Each structure stands twice: as C-alpha cells, then as structure tokens.
Amino acid sequence: MNKLFLFLIASLLTVGTASAQCTRQNKAFQAGETLTYDLYFNWKFVWVKAGTAHYRINSSNYGGKPSLRTDLLFQGSKRLNAVFPMKDTLISQMTPELVPLYFRKGATEGKHYTVDEVWYSYPDGKSHVKQKFLNRHGEISNTEHESDECNYDMLSILNVARSFDPSSYKVGHRIHFPMATGTKVEPQTLIYKGKENFKANDDVTYRCLVFSLLDYDVKDKEKELLRFYITDDLNHLPVRIDFYLRFGVAKAYYVSGKGLRNEQTSIVKKK
C-alpha cells in the first residue's frame, strides 16, 4: 500500500517559510503511542460491532530527515466483511513540529478500492500540495494546489488538533483551515463543541473536549464529516471518533493505549 514516488522526495522536502509558519509545539503525544479502538457501524438502524481500529505514532524517516509517522487502520470483522468488506489504511508523515509531508489513504469499501495520496512541499514561502487519486473504476487523476496557508489532510489535522491549547476556547470557537481531499483542496472548519464526559470501552469515564469537523457542499451548506472526543488533559487522547460516511455512521470507542506522554488527569471515574 505504501507507494512513494522516490523521485519526488528531494523537491518535496525543501522546507521554506510556509513550513516554518505551520510548525506547532507538540506536548500531547510521542513516538511509541499505540491506541486501540472498537469500531461500530449503524447497520439498518442497529448498532453492531464492526471491527477494530488501531492508531499508532512512531519515529520515522522521510527523505533522509526525522519524521513522525502516524498509522490509522480500520479493519472490519469477519462477520461484516462477509457482507460488506471494509479496510481503510491511513498514513501520515509529519515533521516533529507537525508540518505535513505526506498522506495516503487506501480504502476498501464493499467491492470498491480507492487511493488518495498527498505530497506537501514548501517552496518560496508557499504551501504546495500535489495530489493523486485512484477512483473505484481504476482511473487516476492528478491535481496541484499552492497557497499561502498551511494545508492539511484528515489525519494530520487530528494530530494538530491534539496540540491545541483550548484553555481560552469558548463553545462555538471556529478554526478554519484548508484540507486536501485527494482531488482538491477544500475549506474546512473545526468547531469546539464544549466539554462532555464519555465512558470509553475500557470502562473509564473521561472528561473530554469535543470538536466537530465540517465540510461545505456546493451551496456552502455545512456538513459534519467527523466528531472527535479528546481527553481534557495534556495527552488530548482521542477516546471517541464519530465518522459520518456516505453509506452510514461509524464510531470508534477507545479500548486501550500505551506509550502515553503525560499523566491522565481527565479521568472522572474508573470501573
């Protein structure tokens, strides 16, 4: 699944002013963090356990430079795969300062397989995005985008959101950013929804910060793509993620984790 075009690496790692503006101080997570989730799917108005999800962050190397690699794997259960095969593999490469370098999503959903790839570079103080998309018919499209803004993808923005300091946020606070979708770069919005207690699948109740990721349709009407609950402590650990898909809703509930960077101070109640 990891098809990197090596001849692009040298040019994609020319980090200039734009990348410096995109850097963030990361106090939330570290290499070695591994999280496991139970995955549920709304199937004909009934919630069923559909499989598992694994979220891993490791030290890596991209084009000869240190990086943080995030892997997010959604694997359908045998029962679900017998009816509707599902396996999504997401990969993100970022600098240690959380500047995006590369993203890939390979998705098997039913009889269809698609691939999104995004390469980031920062020439002349700009943020340049090169995208490649393999659609379900086997057709490939290539697009490029350049702007003065920092660009992200659906996995790198989750990592960046974990680095936020939300102490001054009020409910409704909005964070605007452009996101690469595989075929184009679209405006997206993160909305802070407030705090909420959530009992995860490790039987622990956590005090959480809730964020909603919005997209916009052709009429600029807001559409929620996902909602995630992160712990209200320095880890900002994702303990629940709701995905609003074309064919339904999927939810990932936290089961276990190791390699956490900070003390878990958001625990409200243990089992």
Short mmCIF file of C-alpha atoms in Angstrom, two decimals:
data_model
loop_
_atom_site.label_atom_id
_atom_site.label_comp_id
_atom_site.label_asym_id
_atom_site.label_seq_id
_atom_site.Cartn_x
_atom_site.Cartn_y
_atom_site.Cartn_z
CA MET A 1 0.00 0.00 0.00
CA ASN A 2 2.91 2.40 0.60
CA LYS A 3 3.77 3.59 -2.92
CA LEU A 4 6.09 6.58 -2.52
CA PHE A 5 7.47 8.11 -5.69
CA LEU A 6 11.11 8.42 -4.66
CA PHE A 7 11.98 10.86 -7.41
CA LEU A 8 9.70 13.44 -5.75
CA ILE A 9 11.21 13.31 -2.29
CA ALA A 10 14.08 15.74 -2.77
CA SER A 11 11.83 18.51 -4.05
CA LEU A 12 9.07 17.81 -1.53
CA LEU A 13 11.39 18.28 1.43
CA THR A 14 12.55 21.79 0.55
CA VAL A 15 11.11 23.36 3.67
CA GLY A 16 10.80 27.14 3.46
CA THR A 17 8.96 29.95 5.16
CA ALA A 18 5.50 28.42 4.83
CA SER A 19 6.57 25.28 6.68
CA ALA A 20 8.06 27.41 9.45
CA GLN A 21 4.68 29.14 9.81
CA CYS A 22 2.98 25.72 10.02
CA THR A 23 5.11 24.44 12.89
CA ARG A 24 3.49 23.71 16.23
CA GLN A 25 4.80 22.77 19.63
CA ASN A 26 3.71 19.23 20.40
CA LYS A 27 3.22 18.41 24.07
CA ALA A 28 0.41 15.88 23.60
CA PHE A 29 1.94 12.72 22.18
CA GLN A 30 5.21 10.97 21.46
CA ALA A 31 6.63 8.24 19.30
CA GLY A 32 5.60 4.85 20.63
CA GLU A 33 1.99 5.78 21.38
CA THR A 34 -0.34 2.95 20.38
CA LEU A 35 -4.12 3.14 20.75
CA THR A 36 -6.80 0.52 20.09
CA TYR A 37 -10.49 1.10 19.41
CA ASP A 38 -13.65 -0.92 18.94
CA LEU A 39 -15.38 0.06 15.72
CA TYR A 40 -19.18 0.20 15.45
CA PHE A 41 -21.41 0.74 12.45
CA ASN A 42 -25.05 1.70 12.12
CA TRP A 43 -26.46 -1.17 10.07
CA LYS A 44 -30.16 -0.90 9.23
CA PHE A 45 -30.87 1.23 12.32
CA VAL A 46 -28.99 -1.19 14.61
CA TRP A 47 -25.53 -0.52 16.07
CA VAL A 48 -23.27 -3.52 15.56
CA LYS A 49 -19.61 -4.07 16.40
CA ALA A 50 -17.97 -3.88 13.01
CA GLY A 51 -14.29 -4.40 13.76
CA THR A 52 -11.29 -2.66 15.29
CA ALA A 53 -9.18 0.41 14.71
CA HIS A 54 -5.50 0.90 15.56
CA TYR A 55 -3.80 4.30 15.85
CA ARG A 56 -0.01 4.28 16.08
CA ILE A 57 2.65 7.00 16.16
CA ASN A 58 6.28 6.08 15.54
CA SER A 59 9.59 7.75 14.86
CA SER A 60 10.33 7.52 11.17
CA ASN A 61 12.44 8.94 8.38
CA TYR A 62 11.12 10.70 5.33
CA GLY A 63 13.58 11.64 2.60
CA GLY A 64 16.53 11.35 4.96
CA LYS A 65 15.04 13.57 7.65
CA PRO A 66 13.43 12.65 11.01
CA SER A 67 9.64 12.46 10.95
CA LEU A 68 6.65 11.26 12.93
CA ARG A 69 4.63 8.61 11.15
CA THR A 70 1.00 8.04 12.11
CA ASP A 71 -0.83 4.89 11.01
CA LEU A 72 -4.59 4.56 11.40
CA LEU A 73 -6.05 1.20 10.40
CA PHE A 74 -9.74 0.33 10.28
CA GLN A 75 -10.32 -3.41 9.91
CA GLY A 76 -13.80 -4.87 9.53
CA SER A 77 -14.73 -8.01 11.44
CA LYS A 78 -15.15 -11.35 9.66
CA ARG A 79 -18.90 -11.04 10.09
CA LEU A 80 -19.00 -7.59 8.50
CA ASN A 81 -16.54 -8.44 5.74
CA ALA A 82 -18.75 -11.34 4.67
CA VAL A 83 -21.46 -8.79 3.88
CA PHE A 84 -19.53 -5.59 3.21
CA PRO A 85 -15.72 -5.82 3.08
CA MET A 86 -14.12 -2.83 4.78
CA LYS A 87 -10.48 -1.96 5.37
CA ASP A 88 -9.14 1.58 5.44
CA THR A 89 -5.43 2.29 5.93
CA LEU A 90 -4.35 5.89 6.57
CA ILE A 91 -0.72 7.02 6.76
CA SER A 92 0.58 10.45 7.67
CA GLN A 93 4.17 11.66 7.69
CA MET A 94 4.86 14.92 9.55
CA THR A 95 7.94 16.69 10.83
CA PRO A 96 8.48 16.55 14.62
CA GLU A 97 6.98 20.08 14.61
CA LEU A 98 3.78 18.72 12.97
CA VAL A 99 4.35 20.10 9.48
CA PRO A 100 2.62 17.76 6.97
CA LEU A 101 4.88 15.96 4.49
CA TYR A 102 2.84 13.08 3.06
CA PHE A 103 -0.58 11.42 3.37
CA ARG A 104 -2.08 8.24 1.97
CA LYS A 105 -5.47 6.63 2.36
CA GLY A 106 -6.19 3.25 0.84
CA ALA A 107 -9.84 2.29 1.24
CA THR A 108 -11.60 -0.99 0.56
CA GLU A 109 -15.33 -0.42 0.94
CA GLY A 110 -17.55 -3.13 -0.45
CA LYS A 111 -16.38 -4.05 -3.96
CA HIS A 112 -14.55 -0.77 -4.43
CA TYR A 113 -10.95 0.23 -3.75
CA THR A 114 -9.72 3.82 -3.83
CA VAL A 115 -6.44 5.54 -3.01
CA ASP A 116 -5.79 9.15 -2.04
CA GLU A 117 -2.19 10.40 -1.93
CA VAL A 118 -0.93 13.85 -0.97
CA TRP A 119 2.61 15.24 -1.12
CA TYR A 120 3.41 18.52 0.62
CA SER A 121 6.27 20.89 -0.18
CA TYR A 122 7.10 24.46 0.82
CA PRO A 123 8.95 26.31 -1.96
CA ASP A 124 9.42 30.08 -1.82
CA GLY A 125 7.37 30.50 1.34
CA LYS A 126 4.32 28.82 -0.20
CA SER A 127 2.46 25.65 0.74
CA HIS A 128 2.35 23.38 -2.31
CA VAL A 129 0.14 20.30 -2.46
CA LYS A 130 0.39 17.59 -5.10
CA GLN A 131 -2.43 15.04 -5.10
CA LYS A 132 -3.12 11.74 -6.81
CA PHE A 133 -6.45 9.90 -6.71
CA LEU A 134 -7.25 6.38 -7.87
CA ASN A 135 -11.02 6.07 -8.12
CA ARG A 136 -13.13 2.92 -7.85
CA HIS A 137 -13.04 2.47 -11.64
CA GLY A 138 -9.24 2.35 -11.70
CA GLU A 139 -8.94 5.84 -13.18
CA ILE A 140 -6.16 8.13 -11.94
CA SER A 141 -6.34 11.91 -11.60
CA ASN A 142 -3.58 14.32 -10.60
CA THR A 143 -4.01 17.83 -9.20
CA GLU A 144 -1.80 20.52 -7.69
CA HIS A 145 -2.55 23.44 -5.38
CA GLU A 146 -0.47 26.26 -3.97
CA SER A 147 -1.36 28.86 -1.35
CA ASP A 148 -0.03 30.99 1.48
CA GLU A 149 -1.98 28.93 4.01
CA CYS A 150 -0.96 25.72 5.77
CA ASN A 151 -2.71 22.73 4.20
CA TYR A 152 -3.69 19.52 5.98
CA ASP A 153 -5.38 16.17 5.49
CA MET A 154 -7.84 14.29 7.68
CA LEU A 155 -5.12 12.54 9.71
CA SER A 156 -2.62 15.35 10.13
CA ILE A 157 -5.38 17.71 11.28
CA LEU A 158 -6.29 15.24 14.04
CA ASN A 159 -2.69 15.30 15.25
CA VAL A 160 -2.55 19.08 15.01
CA ALA A 161 -5.83 19.39 16.95
CA ARG A 162 -4.25 17.38 19.77
CA SER A 163 -1.56 20.09 20.01
CA PHE A 164 -4.07 22.93 20.52
CA ASP A 165 -4.27 24.78 23.81
CA PRO A 166 -8.05 25.06 24.24
CA SER A 167 -7.96 26.81 27.62
CA SER A 168 -9.26 30.04 26.07
CA TYR A 169 -11.83 28.44 23.76
CA LYS A 170 -15.50 29.15 24.15
CA VAL A 171 -18.24 26.91 22.79
CA GLY A 172 -18.63 27.65 19.10
CA HIS A 173 -14.99 28.67 18.62
CA ARG A 174 -14.07 28.06 14.98
CA ILE A 175 -10.73 27.13 13.44
CA HIS A 176 -10.58 27.45 9.65
CA PHE A 177 -8.07 25.59 7.50
CA PRO A 178 -7.75 24.09 4.00
CA MET A 179 -7.76 20.29 3.70
CA ALA A 180 -6.53 18.09 0.86
CA THR A 181 -9.16 15.53 -0.14
CA GLY A 182 -7.21 13.61 -2.78
CA THR A 183 -8.66 15.52 -5.72
CA LYS A 184 -8.73 19.12 -4.49
CA VAL A 185 -8.13 21.38 -1.51
CA GLU A 186 -11.30 22.48 0.23
CA PRO A 187 -12.05 24.86 3.11
CA GLN A 188 -12.82 23.02 6.33
CA THR A 189 -13.76 24.16 9.80
CA LEU A 190 -13.17 22.72 13.25
CA ILE A 191 -15.75 23.80 15.81
CA TYR A 192 -15.22 23.47 19.53
CA LYS A 193 -18.42 21.97 20.97
CA GLY A 194 -17.53 22.17 24.66
CA LYS A 195 -16.80 19.57 27.34
CA GLU A 196 -18.57 16.26 27.86
CA ASN A 197 -17.94 13.17 29.98
CA PHE A 198 -17.65 9.95 28.00
CA LYS A 199 -17.31 6.35 29.20
CA ALA A 200 -14.96 4.56 26.83
CA ASN A 201 -14.74 0.82 26.23
CA ASP A 202 -12.05 0.47 28.90
CA ASP A 203 -14.87 1.21 31.42
CA VAL A 204 -13.25 4.52 32.34
CA THR A 205 -15.16 7.80 32.19
CA TYR A 206 -13.11 10.70 30.83
CA ARG A 207 -13.72 14.44 30.80
CA CYS A 208 -13.44 15.31 27.12
CA LEU A 209 -13.12 18.25 24.78
CA VAL A 210 -15.43 17.79 21.79
CA PHE A 211 -14.60 19.02 18.29
CA SER A 212 -16.60 18.77 15.07
CA LEU A 213 -15.04 18.80 11.59
CA LEU A 214 -17.23 20.46 8.96
CA ASP A 215 -17.21 20.35 5.19
CA TYR A 216 -19.22 22.51 2.78
CA ASP A 217 -21.37 21.37 -0.16
CA VAL A 218 -21.82 23.19 -3.47
CA LYS A 219 -24.30 25.56 -1.82
CA ASP A 220 -21.87 26.24 1.06
CA LYS A 221 -24.13 24.35 3.42
CA GLU A 222 -22.23 22.91 6.38
CA LYS A 223 -21.91 19.13 6.60
CA GLU A 224 -20.32 17.31 9.53
CA LEU A 225 -17.58 14.89 8.49
CA LEU A 226 -16.50 13.69 11.89
CA ARG A 227 -16.71 14.47 15.58
CA PHE A 228 -13.95 13.55 17.99
CA TYR A 229 -13.68 13.50 21.76
CA ILE A 230 -10.22 14.11 23.20
CA THR A 231 -9.30 13.97 26.87
CA ASP A 232 -9.17 17.25 28.76
CA ASP A 233 -5.54 16.80 29.82
CA LEU A 234 -2.15 17.25 28.19
CA ASN A 235 -2.46 13.98 26.24
CA HIS A 236 -5.58 15.10 24.36
CA LEU A 237 -6.13 11.40 23.80
CA PRO A 238 -8.88 10.59 21.25
CA VAL A 239 -11.33 8.36 23.14
CA ARG A 240 -14.20 8.52 20.66
CA ILE A 241 -14.40 9.37 16.98
CA ASP A 242 -17.67 9.52 15.03
CA PHE A 243 -17.37 9.23 11.24
CA TYR A 244 -20.22 10.42 9.02
CA LEU A 245 -19.79 8.36 5.86
CA ARG A 246 -21.65 8.25 2.56
CA PHE A 247 -23.23 4.94 3.50
CA GLY A 248 -23.86 5.50 7.22
CA VAL A 249 -22.22 6.36 10.52
CA ALA A 250 -19.25 4.62 12.11
CA LYS A 251 -17.93 5.14 15.63
CA ALA A 252 -14.62 4.26 17.23
CA TYR A 253 -14.51 3.82 21.03
CA TYR A 254 -11.21 3.73 22.92
CA VAL A 255 -10.25 0.34 24.39
CA SER A 256 -6.61 0.57 25.45
CA GLY A 257 -3.41 2.52 24.96
CA LYS A 258 0.26 2.52 25.79
CA GLY A 259 3.14 4.93 25.39
CA LEU A 260 1.17 7.96 26.54
CA ARG A 261 3.30 11.04 27.03
CA ASN A 262 1.58 12.63 30.04
CA GLU A 263 -0.30 11.73 33.20
CA GLN A 264 -4.01 11.04 32.67
CA THR A 265 -5.65 13.77 34.73
CA SER A 266 -9.01 13.78 32.93
CA ILE A 267 -10.28 10.56 34.48
CA VAL A 268 -13.65 11.17 36.12
CA LYS A 269 -14.46 7.61 37.17
CA LYS A 270 -12.79 4.23 36.85
CA LYS A 271 -14.60 0.92 36.60
#
